[in-house]
XYZ file of C-alpha atoms in Angstrom:
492
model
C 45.848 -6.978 53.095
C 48.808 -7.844 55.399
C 48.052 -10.696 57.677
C 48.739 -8.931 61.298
C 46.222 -6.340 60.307
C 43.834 -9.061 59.540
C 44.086 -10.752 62.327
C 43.089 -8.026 64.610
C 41.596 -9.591 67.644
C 41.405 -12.549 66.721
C 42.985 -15.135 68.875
C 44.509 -18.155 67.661
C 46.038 -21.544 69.462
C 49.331 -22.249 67.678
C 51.156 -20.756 64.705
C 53.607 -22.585 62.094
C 55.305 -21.165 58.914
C 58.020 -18.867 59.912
C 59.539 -17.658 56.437
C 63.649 -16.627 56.213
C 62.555 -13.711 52.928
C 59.462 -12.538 54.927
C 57.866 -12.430 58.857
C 54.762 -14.723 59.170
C 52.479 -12.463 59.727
C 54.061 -9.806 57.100
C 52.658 -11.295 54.014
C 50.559 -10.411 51.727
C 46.382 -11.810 51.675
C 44.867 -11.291 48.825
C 41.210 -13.345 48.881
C 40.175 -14.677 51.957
C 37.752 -18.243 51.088
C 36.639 -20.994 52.904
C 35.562 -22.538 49.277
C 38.695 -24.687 48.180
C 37.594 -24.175 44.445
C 37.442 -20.290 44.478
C 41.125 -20.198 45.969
C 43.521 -17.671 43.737
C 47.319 -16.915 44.171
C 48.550 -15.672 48.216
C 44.528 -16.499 49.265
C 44.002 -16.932 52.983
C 42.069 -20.664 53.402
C 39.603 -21.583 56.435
C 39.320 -24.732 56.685
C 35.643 -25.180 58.526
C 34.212 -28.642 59.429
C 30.256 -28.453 57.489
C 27.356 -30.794 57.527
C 28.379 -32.419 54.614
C 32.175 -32.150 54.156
C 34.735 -31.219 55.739
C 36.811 -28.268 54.826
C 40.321 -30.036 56.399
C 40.532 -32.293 53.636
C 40.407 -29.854 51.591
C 43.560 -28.113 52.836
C 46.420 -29.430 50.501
C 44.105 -28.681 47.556
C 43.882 -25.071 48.671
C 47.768 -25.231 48.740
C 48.675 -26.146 45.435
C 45.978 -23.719 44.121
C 48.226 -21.196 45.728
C 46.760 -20.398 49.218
C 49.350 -19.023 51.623
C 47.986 -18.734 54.999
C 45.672 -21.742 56.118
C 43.255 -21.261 59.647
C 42.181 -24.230 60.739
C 40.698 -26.320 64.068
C 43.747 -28.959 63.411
C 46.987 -28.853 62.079
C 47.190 -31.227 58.753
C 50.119 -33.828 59.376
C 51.683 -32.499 56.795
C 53.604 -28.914 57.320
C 54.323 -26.799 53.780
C 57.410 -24.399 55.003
C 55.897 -22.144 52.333
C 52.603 -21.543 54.152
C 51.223 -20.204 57.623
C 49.133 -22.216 59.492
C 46.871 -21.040 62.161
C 45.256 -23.328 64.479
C 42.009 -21.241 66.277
C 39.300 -22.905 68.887
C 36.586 -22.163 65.824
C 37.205 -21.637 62.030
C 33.377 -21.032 61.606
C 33.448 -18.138 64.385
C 37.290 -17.048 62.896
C 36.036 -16.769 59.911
C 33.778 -14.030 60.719
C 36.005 -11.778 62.451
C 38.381 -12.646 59.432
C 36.006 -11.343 56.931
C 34.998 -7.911 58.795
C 38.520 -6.843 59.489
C 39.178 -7.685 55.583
C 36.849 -5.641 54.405
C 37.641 -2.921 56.998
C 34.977 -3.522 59.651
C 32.008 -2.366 57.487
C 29.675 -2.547 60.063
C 30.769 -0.450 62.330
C 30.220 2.388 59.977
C 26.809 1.876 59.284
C 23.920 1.585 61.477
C 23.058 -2.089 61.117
C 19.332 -3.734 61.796
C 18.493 -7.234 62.002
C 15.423 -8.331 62.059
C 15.004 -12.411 62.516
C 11.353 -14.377 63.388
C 9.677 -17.387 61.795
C 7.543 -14.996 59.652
C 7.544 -11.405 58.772
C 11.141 -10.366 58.322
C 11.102 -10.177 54.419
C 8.207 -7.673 55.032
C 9.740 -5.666 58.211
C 13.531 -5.229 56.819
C 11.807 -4.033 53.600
C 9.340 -1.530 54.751
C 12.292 -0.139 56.881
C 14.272 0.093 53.541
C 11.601 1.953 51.740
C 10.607 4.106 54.855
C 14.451 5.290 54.839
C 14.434 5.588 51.376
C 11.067 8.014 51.062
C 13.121 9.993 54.152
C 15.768 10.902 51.686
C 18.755 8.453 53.217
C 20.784 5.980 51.104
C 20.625 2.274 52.800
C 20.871 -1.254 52.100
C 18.804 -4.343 52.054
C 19.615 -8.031 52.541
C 16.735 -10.329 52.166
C 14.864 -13.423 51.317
C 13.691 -11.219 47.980
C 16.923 -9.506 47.531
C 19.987 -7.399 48.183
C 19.777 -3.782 47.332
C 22.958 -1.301 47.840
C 21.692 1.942 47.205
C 19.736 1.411 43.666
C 21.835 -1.183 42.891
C 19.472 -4.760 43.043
C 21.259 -7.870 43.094
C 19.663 -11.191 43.244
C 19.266 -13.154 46.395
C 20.696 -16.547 47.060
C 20.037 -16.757 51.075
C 18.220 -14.840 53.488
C 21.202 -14.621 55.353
C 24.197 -14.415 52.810
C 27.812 -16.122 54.225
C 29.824 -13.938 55.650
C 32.233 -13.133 53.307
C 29.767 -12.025 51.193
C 27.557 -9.814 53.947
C 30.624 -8.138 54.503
C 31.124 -7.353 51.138
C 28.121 -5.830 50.369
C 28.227 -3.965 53.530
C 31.617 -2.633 52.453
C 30.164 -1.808 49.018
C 26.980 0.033 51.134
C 29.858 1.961 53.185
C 31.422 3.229 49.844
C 28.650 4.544 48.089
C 27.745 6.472 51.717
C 25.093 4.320 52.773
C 23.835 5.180 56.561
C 22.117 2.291 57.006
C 21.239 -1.727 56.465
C 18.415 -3.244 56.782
C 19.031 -7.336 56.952
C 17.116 -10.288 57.763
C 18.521 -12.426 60.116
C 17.308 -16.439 59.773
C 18.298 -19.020 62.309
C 20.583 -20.992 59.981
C 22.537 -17.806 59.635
C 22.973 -17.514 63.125
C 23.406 -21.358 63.830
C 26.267 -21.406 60.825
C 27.780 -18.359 62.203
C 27.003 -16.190 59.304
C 26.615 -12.833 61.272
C 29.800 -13.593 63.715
C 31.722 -10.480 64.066
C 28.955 -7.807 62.601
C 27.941 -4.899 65.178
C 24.431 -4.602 64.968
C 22.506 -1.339 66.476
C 19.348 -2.868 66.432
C 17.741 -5.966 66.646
C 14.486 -7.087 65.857
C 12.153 -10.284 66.756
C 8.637 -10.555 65.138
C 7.558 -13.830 66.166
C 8.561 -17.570 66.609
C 6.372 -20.532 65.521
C 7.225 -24.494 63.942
C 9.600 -24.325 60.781
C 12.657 -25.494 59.968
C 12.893 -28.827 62.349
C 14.379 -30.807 60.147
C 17.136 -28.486 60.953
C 17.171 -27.670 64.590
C 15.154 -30.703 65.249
C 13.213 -29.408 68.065
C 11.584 -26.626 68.664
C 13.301 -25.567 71.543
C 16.831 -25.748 69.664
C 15.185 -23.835 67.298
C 13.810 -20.838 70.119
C 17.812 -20.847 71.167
C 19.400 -20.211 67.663
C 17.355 -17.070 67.196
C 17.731 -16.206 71.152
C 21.322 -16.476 70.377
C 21.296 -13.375 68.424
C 20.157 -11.058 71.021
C 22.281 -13.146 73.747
C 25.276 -12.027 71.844
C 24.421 -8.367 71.454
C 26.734 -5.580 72.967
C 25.252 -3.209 76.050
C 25.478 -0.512 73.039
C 22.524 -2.081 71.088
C 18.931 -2.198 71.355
C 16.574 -4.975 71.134
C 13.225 -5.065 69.933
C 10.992 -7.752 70.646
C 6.882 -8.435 70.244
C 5.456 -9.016 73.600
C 2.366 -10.760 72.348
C 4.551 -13.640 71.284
C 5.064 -16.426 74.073
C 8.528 -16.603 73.484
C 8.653 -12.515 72.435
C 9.828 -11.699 76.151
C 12.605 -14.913 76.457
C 14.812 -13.272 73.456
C 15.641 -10.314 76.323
C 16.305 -12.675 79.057
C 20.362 -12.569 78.519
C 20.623 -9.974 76.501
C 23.114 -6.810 77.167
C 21.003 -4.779 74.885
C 18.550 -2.329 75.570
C 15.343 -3.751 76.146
C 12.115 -2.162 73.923
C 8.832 -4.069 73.446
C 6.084 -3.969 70.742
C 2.400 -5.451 71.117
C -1.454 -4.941 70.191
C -2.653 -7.016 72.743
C -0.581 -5.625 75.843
C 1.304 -2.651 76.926
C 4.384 -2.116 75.231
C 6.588 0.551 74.585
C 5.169 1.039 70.983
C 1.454 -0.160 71.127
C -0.454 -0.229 67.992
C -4.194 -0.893 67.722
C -6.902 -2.678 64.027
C -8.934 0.339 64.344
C -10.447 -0.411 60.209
C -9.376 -3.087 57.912
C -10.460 -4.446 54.186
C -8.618 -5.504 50.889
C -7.718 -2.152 50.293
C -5.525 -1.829 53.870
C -6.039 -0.446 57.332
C -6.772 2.337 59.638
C -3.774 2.096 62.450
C -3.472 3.798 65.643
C 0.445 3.898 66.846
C 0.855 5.449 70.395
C -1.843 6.863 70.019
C -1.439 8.206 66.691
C -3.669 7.192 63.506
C -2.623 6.953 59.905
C -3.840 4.730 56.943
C -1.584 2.292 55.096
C -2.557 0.285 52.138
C -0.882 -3.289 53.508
C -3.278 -4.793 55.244
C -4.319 -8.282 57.883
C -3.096 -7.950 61.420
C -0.055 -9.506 61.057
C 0.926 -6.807 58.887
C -0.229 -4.424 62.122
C 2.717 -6.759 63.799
C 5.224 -6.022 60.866
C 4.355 -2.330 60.710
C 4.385 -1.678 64.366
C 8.245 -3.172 64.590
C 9.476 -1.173 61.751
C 7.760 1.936 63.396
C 9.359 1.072 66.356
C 12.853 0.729 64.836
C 12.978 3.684 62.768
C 12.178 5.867 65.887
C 15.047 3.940 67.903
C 17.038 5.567 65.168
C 15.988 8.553 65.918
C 13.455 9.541 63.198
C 10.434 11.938 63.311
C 7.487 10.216 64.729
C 5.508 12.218 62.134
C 7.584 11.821 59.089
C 7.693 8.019 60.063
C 3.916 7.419 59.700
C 3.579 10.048 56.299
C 6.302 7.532 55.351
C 4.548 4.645 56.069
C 0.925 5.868 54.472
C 2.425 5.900 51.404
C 4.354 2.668 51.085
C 3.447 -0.433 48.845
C 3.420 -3.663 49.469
C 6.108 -6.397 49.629
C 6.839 -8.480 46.454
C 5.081 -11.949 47.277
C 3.762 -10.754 50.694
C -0.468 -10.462 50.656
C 0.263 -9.615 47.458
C -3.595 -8.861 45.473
C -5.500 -9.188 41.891
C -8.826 -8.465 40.899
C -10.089 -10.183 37.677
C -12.563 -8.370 35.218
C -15.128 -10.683 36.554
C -14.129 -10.036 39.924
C -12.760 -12.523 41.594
C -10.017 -11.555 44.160
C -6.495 -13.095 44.571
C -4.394 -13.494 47.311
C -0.755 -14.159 46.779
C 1.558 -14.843 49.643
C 4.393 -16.946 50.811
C 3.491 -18.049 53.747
C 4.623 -21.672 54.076
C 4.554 -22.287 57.473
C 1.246 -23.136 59.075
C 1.141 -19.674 61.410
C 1.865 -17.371 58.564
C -0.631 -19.456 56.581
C -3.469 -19.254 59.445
C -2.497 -15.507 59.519
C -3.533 -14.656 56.351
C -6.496 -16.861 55.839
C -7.687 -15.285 59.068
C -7.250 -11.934 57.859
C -9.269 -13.074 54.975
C -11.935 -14.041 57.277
C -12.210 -11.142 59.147
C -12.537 -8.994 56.265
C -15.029 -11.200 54.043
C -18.629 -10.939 55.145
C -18.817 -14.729 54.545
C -21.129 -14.400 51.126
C -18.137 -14.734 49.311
C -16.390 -18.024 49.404
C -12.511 -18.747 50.153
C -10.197 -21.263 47.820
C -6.732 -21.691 49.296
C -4.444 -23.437 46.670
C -1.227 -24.666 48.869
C 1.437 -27.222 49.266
C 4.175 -28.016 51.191
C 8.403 -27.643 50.280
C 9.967 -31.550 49.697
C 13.123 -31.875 51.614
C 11.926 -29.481 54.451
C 10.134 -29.680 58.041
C 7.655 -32.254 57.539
C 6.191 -32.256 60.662
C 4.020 -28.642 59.568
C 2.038 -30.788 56.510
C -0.291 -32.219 58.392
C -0.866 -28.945 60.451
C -1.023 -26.615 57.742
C -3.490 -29.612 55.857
C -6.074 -28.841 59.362
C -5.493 -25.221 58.837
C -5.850 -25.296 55.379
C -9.670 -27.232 55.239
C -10.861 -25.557 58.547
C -10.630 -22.541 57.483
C -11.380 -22.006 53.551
C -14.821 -22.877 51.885
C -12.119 -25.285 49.333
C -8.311 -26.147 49.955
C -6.529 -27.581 46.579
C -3.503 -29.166 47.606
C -0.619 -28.917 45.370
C 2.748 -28.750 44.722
C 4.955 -26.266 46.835
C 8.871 -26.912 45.319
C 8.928 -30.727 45.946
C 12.892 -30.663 45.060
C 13.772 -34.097 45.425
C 10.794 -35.694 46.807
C 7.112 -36.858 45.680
C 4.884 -34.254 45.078
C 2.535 -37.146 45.850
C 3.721 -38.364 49.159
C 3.930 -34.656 50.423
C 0.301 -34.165 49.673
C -0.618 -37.506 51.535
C 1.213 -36.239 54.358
C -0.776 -32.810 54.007
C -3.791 -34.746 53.791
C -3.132 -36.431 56.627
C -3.787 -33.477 59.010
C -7.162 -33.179 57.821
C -10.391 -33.470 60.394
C -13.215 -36.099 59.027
C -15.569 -32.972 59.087
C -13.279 -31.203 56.737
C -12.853 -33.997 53.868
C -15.063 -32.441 51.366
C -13.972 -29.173 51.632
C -10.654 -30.444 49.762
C -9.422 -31.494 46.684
C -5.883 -32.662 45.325
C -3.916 -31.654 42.384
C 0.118 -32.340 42.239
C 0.502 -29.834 39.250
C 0.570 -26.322 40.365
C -0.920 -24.584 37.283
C -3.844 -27.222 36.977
C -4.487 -26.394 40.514
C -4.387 -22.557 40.018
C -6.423 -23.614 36.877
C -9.262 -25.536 39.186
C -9.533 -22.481 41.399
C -10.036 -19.869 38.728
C -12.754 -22.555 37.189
C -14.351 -23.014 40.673
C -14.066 -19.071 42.125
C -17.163 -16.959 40.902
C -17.334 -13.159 41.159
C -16.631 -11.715 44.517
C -15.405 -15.244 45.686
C -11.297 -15.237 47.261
C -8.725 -17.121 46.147
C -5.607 -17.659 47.891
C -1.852 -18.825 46.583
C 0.244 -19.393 49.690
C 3.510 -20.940 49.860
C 5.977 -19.210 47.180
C 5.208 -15.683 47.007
C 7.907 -13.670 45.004
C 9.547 -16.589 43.603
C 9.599 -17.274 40.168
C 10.747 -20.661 40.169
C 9.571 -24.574 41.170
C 12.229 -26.643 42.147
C 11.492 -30.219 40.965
C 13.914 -33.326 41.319
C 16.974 -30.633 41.634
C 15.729 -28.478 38.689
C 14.277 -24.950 38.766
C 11.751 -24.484 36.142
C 10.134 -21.147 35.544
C 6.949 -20.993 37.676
C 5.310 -17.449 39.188
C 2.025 -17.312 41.108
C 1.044 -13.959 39.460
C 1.744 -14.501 36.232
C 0.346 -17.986 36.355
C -2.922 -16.176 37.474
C -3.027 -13.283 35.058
C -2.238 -15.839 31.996
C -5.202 -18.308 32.945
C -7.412 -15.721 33.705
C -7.020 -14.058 30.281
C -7.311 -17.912 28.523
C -10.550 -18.216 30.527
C -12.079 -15.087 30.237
C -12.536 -14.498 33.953
């Protein structure tokens, strides 16, 4: 790509590197990285100033691996006449205008969603994806899961990809004649800039509890990164937000965007009511509308109700919508279930944070008529907000017949210093309703051993993953196959 085309408005400060054999802003681009180490022949380099290193010092690297045009907050004090610099205000926020008008301004041409919340986006973006699929439209999917283009599945590294690499895919969605993308939307992506310069149609907000303070550090910091998203919508967007959240109503205070609500407690512009729930799902009732779906808990209701609401923001039949929904499966990792021969139920889900973890073992309870008991096998993630342990320790014992507390992915810290902090959130009354095993198979193990037929067990904290990250090493670990395995060595 030439340069003045990519730097379609985009403003920068100062520019130096005015060639005699070519015009500055004439030349060729051909990769556009902010990665010294993936920089090829004529790449444009962004120099951006991270938590751990800064990209500036990697600038004359870039140069002798053949970049030709550098953007950058400062100017090195060194000047190639062979290369362009451009000073901007912000290489973080340049860098996303960069990368949409390099990949011709993908999403523009679709009709892109973002969903973002503490819990429930995995679930909403892909219910949306398989509600427009069963309607017969081609779309894509970024999430925690995975990235699907079409039928194409690709792996996922981030919930919220950099965005080089969003606009990529949404470029590669545009090509095969998707309509649509469906993406989550996590507050590191939006703190880090990685959704600066994409046009979203709608946006979505399911809910907002404690995670990721060892990030944003407080809570409130943390309310602002994801209020940031709708704050920054245009007046042509809509935004979506759950009014039975506290802080549901405070993502629409500055926004430009349509406003639209969601609730099951108050009115809202799509109001969904519990009317029947077990293990096998739920009886709904949407605007006054009722339909059966197999997910089931009410925080599913929540996740349900928003993509409901979206899809008909897009203009979709209210009535194909809901067939749509009746018939959909549920999320990889997401209140995921198992019946043994003996029967003893399973539970597998990720939640990890102490709401979406008191979510689902209250959706146990209310379905259970309390002869049956509940086992909740959890942990916590090393090198992550350790301020939930102890909560999710309380919520853990008060509410399960038996908590084992185990490993999580302790990456780089002590399985057994992340369980004492666990175990320090829990009450006197609850002590003997808990045990403690580090290894995450024994603990599965000790479950399966304890449960008896009818009884619940629950595996919270990794869901769909298929991995445990110990000391900086991902070894092969899934929750469901874990289960099946033991069960068939124990005969349960």
């Amino acid at each position: 790509m030439i340069l003045k085309d990519l730097l379609q408005r985009i403003q920068t400060l100062e520019t130096i590197g005015t060639l005699e054999t070519i015009g500055t802003f004439e030349r060729e681009v051909s990769e556009l990285v902010f990665d010294s180490r993936k920089v090829v022949e004529n790449s444009l380099y962004v120099a951006l100033k991270g938590t751990v290193s800064d990209g500036h010092s990697y600038i004359n690297q870039s140069i002798e691996k053949g970049a030709k045009v550098i953007v950058c907050e400062e100017l090195p004090s060194e000047i190639n006449n062979e290369v362009t610099y451009l000073k901007v205000e912000d290489s973080s926020k340049t860098l996303g205008h960069l990368a949409s008008n390099f990949y011709g301004n993908p999403s523009e041409k679709l009709n892109l969603i973002g969903v973002t919340g503490t819990n429930g986006k995995t679930t909403v973006t892909t219910l949306l994806f398989d509600i427009f699929k069963t309607l017969g439209y081609q779309s894509a999917l970024i999430s925690t899961v995975e990235y699907r283009i079409g039928e194409e599945i690709i792996p996922s590294t981030h919930t919220t990809p950099d965005v080089i690499r969003l606009n990529q895919m949404l470029a590669k969605a545009v090509e095969i004649g998707c309509e649509y993308a469906f993406m989550e939307v996590s507050s590191h992506g939006i703190s880090q800039d990685r959704i600066e310069g994409l046009h979203f149609k709608i946006a979505g907000f399911t809910n907002i509890t404690h995670d990721h303070l060892d990030y944003h550090k407080t809570f409130q910091n943390y309310i602002y990164a994801k209020k940031r998203f709708f704050d920054e919508l245009e007046d042509s967007a809509i935004a979506i937000t759950n009014a039975d959240d506290k802080n549901g109503l405070v993502m629409l205070q500055n926004t430009k965007a349509k406003k639209k609500t969601f609730a099951l407690k108050t009115m809202a512009d799509f109001h969904g009511k519990v009317l029947e729930v077990d293990f096998n799902g739920m009886l709904l009732n949407f605007n006054n509308k009722e339909f059966w779906t197999t997910l089931t808990g009410k925080f599913n209701a929540y996740n349900l109700l928003l993509a409901y609401g979206i899809a008909l923001e897009l203009g979709m039949d209210e009535t194909e919508v809901l067939q749509a929904i009746s018939v959909l499966q549920r999320v990889n990792g997401r209140f995921e279930t198992i019946k043994s021969d003996s029967g003893i139920f399973f539970v597998v889900d990720y939640s990890h944070t102490p709401d979406a973890l008191e979510n689902v073992l209250d959706s146990i309870n209310e379905i259970r008529t309390k002869n049956e008991r509940l086992i909740c096998v959890f942990g916590c993630g090393g090198d992550r907000d350790k301020t939930k342990r102890p909560e999710m320790g309380d919520i853990a014992t008060k509410k399960s017949t038996l908590a084992i507390i185990t490993s999580d992915n302790p990456r780089t810290e002590d399985p057994a210093q992340i369980i004492k902090e666990i175990e320090a959130g829990v009450q006197p009354q609850n002590f003997s309703k808990y045990t403690s095993i580090p290894d995450r198979r024994e603990a599965i193990k000790m479950a399966i051993k304890f449960a008896e037929p009818k009884d619940i067990v629950v595996v919270a904290g990794k869901g769909h993953e298929t991995y445990q990250e110990i000391n900086g090493v991902k070894h092969h670990f899934d929750d469901k196959e874990t289960i099946r395995e033991l069960l068939q060595l124990m005969g349960k």
